[in-house]
Tab-separated table of C-alpha atoms in Angstrom:
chain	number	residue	atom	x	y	z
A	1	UNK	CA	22.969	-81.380	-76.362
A	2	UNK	CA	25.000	-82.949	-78.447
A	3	UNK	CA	24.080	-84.648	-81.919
A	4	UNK	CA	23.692	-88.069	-82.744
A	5	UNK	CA	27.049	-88.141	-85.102
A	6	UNK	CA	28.916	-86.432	-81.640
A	7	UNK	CA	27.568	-89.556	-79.811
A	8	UNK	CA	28.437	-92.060	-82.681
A	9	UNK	CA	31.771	-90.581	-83.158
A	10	UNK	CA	32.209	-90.451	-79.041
A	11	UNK	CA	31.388	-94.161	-78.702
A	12	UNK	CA	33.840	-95.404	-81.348
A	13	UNK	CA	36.737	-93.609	-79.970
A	14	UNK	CA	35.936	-95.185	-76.855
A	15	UNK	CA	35.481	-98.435	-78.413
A	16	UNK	CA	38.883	-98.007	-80.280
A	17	UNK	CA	40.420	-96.797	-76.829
A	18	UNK	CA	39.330	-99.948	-74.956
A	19	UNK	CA	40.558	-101.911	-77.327
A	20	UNK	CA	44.159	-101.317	-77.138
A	21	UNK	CA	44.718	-102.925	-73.786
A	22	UNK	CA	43.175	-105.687	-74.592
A	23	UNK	CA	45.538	-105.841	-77.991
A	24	UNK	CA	48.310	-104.980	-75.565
A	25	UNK	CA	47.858	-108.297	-73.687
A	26	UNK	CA	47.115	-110.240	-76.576
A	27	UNK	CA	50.772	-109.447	-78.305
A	28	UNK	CA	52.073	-110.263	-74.961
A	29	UNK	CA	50.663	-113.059	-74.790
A	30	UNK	CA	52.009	-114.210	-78.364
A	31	UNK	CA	55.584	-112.331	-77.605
A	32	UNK	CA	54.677	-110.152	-80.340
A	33	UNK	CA	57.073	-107.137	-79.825
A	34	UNK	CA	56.410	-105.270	-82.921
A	35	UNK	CA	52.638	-105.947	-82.346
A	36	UNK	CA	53.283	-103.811	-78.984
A	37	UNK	CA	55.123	-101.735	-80.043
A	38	UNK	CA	52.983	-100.320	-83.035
A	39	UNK	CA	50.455	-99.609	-80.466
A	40	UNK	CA	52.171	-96.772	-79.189
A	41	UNK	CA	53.269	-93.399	-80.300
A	42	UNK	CA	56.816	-93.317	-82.279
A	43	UNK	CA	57.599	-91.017	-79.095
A	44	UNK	CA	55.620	-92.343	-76.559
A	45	UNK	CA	57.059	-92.952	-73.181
A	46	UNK	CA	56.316	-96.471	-70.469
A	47	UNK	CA	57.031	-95.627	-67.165
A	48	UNK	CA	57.496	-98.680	-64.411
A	49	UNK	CA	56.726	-97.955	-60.829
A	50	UNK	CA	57.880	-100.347	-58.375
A	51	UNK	CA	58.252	-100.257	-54.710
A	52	UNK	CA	62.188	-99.935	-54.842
A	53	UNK	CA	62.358	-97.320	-57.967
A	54	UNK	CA	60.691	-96.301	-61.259
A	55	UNK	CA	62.155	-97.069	-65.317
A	56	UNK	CA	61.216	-94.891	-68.046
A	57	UNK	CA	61.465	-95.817	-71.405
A	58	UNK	CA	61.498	-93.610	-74.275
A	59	UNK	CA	60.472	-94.160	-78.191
A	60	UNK	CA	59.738	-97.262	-80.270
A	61	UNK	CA	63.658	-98.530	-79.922
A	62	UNK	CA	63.465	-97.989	-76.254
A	63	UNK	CA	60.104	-99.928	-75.681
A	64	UNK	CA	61.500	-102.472	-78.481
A	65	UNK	CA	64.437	-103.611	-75.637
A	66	UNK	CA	61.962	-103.571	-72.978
A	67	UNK	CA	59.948	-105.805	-74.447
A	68	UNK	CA	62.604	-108.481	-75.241
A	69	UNK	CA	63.819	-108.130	-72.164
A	70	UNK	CA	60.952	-108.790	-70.224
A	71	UNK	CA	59.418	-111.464	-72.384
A	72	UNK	CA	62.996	-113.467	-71.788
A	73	UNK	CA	63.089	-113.010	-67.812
A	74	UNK	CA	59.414	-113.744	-66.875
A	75	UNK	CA	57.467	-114.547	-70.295
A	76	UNK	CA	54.262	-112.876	-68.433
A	77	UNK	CA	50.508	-113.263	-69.066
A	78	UNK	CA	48.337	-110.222	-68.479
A	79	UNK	CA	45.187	-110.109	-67.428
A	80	UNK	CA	42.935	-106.375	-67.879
A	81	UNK	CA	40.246	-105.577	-65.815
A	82	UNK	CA	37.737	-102.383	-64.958
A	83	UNK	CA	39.105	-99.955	-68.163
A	84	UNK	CA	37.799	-96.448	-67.361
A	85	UNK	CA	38.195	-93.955	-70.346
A	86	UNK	CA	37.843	-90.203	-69.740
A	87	UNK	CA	37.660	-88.016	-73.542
A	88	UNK	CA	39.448	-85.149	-73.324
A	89	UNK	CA	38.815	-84.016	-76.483
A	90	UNK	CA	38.471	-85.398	-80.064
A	91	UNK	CA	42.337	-86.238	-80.520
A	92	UNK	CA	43.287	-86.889	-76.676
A	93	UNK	CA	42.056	-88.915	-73.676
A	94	UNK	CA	43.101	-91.000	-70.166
A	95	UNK	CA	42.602	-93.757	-68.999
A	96	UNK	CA	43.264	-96.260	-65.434
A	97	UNK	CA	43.237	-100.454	-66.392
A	98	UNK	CA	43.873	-102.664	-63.638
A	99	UNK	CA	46.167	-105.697	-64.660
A	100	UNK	CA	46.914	-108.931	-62.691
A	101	UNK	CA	50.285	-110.537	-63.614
A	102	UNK	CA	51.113	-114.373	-64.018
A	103	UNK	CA	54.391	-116.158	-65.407
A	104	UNK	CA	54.352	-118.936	-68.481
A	105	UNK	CA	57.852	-119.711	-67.268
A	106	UNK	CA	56.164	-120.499	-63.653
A	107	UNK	CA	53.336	-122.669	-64.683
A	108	UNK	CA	50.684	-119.656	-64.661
A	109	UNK	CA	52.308	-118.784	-61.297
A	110	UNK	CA	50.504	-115.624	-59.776
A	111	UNK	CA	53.273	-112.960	-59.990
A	112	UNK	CA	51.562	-109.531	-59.347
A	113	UNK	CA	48.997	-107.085	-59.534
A	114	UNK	CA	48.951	-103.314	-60.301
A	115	UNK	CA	47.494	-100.888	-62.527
A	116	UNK	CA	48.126	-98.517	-65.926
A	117	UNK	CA	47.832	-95.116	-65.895
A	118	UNK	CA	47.335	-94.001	-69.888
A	119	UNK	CA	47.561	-91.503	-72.073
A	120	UNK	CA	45.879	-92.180	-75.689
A	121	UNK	CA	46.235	-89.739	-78.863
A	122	UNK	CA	44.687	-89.993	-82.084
A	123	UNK	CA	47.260	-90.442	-84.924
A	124	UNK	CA	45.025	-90.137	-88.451
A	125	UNK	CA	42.427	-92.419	-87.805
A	126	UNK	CA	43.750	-94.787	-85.058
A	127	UNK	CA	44.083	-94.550	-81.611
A	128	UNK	CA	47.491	-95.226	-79.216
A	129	UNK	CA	49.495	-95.128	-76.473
A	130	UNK	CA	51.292	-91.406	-75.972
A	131	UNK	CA	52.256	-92.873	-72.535
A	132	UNK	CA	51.507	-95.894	-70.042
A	133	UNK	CA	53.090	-95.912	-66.872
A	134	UNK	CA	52.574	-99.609	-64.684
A	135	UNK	CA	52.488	-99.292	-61.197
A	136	UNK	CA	52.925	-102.125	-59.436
A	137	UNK	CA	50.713	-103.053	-56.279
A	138	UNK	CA	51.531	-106.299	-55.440
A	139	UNK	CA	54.293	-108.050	-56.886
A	140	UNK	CA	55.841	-110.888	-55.512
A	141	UNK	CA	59.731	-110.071	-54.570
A	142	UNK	CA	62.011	-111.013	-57.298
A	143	UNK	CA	58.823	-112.269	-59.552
A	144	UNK	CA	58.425	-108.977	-60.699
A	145	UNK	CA	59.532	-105.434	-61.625
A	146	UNK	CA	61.636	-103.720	-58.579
């Protein structure tokens, strides 16, 4: 059984987890890059699947470019759903977050659907991204990642 401070300490990583999508999409929504890209490890890694092929970006200067990139060709608006967190130990966990896509540029134009596959680590005291890979369910041709 496991103590009270076990629990405690169990439900505030998860908190802390659960929280990071939902910063994610909040920096995208206010094009902040560097508020993105501080969420992740200095060596993390984003993976895109799309139907056609898959993009993997590597580091803070690689998801830095992304980032720009994507916020000047579709200026999208996230939307998180159904977070499931598994603990795999005190300093590493997964996670699945279902995201529905629209476009700023395209009036709030529905552009996609798909989900993140995560990987979180604990750096010190905070939690963040080691990983994220996007795969995308249902984007709408030339709307969306290819």
């Amino acid at each position: 059984m496991k103590s009270t401070e076990q629990l405690v300490t169990e439900l505030l990583d998860r908190e802390a987890i659960r929280d990071l999508p939902v910063r994610y999409c909040d920096f995208v929504w206010r094009g902040d890059v560097a508020g993105i890209v501080n969420l992740f490890t200095e060596d993390a890694t984003f993976i895109t699947k799309g139907r056609e092929r898959e993009a993997v970006v590597h580091g803070h200067m690689g998801l830095t470019k992304m980032y720009e990139s994507a916020f000047g060709d579709m200026d999208p608006r996230p939307y998180i759903h159904n977070h499931v967190v598994d603990l795999k130990s005190s300093t590493h966990a997964t996670g699945t977050c279902y995201v529905e896509l629209r476009s700023m540029k395209r009036a709030m134009e529905w552009i996609g659907s798909g989900y993140y596959e995560d990987e979180y680590v604990k750096v010190g005291e905070k939690w963040k991204f080691a990983s994220r890979r996007f795969v995308a369910i249902g984007l709408v041709p030339g709307r969306g990642q290819k």
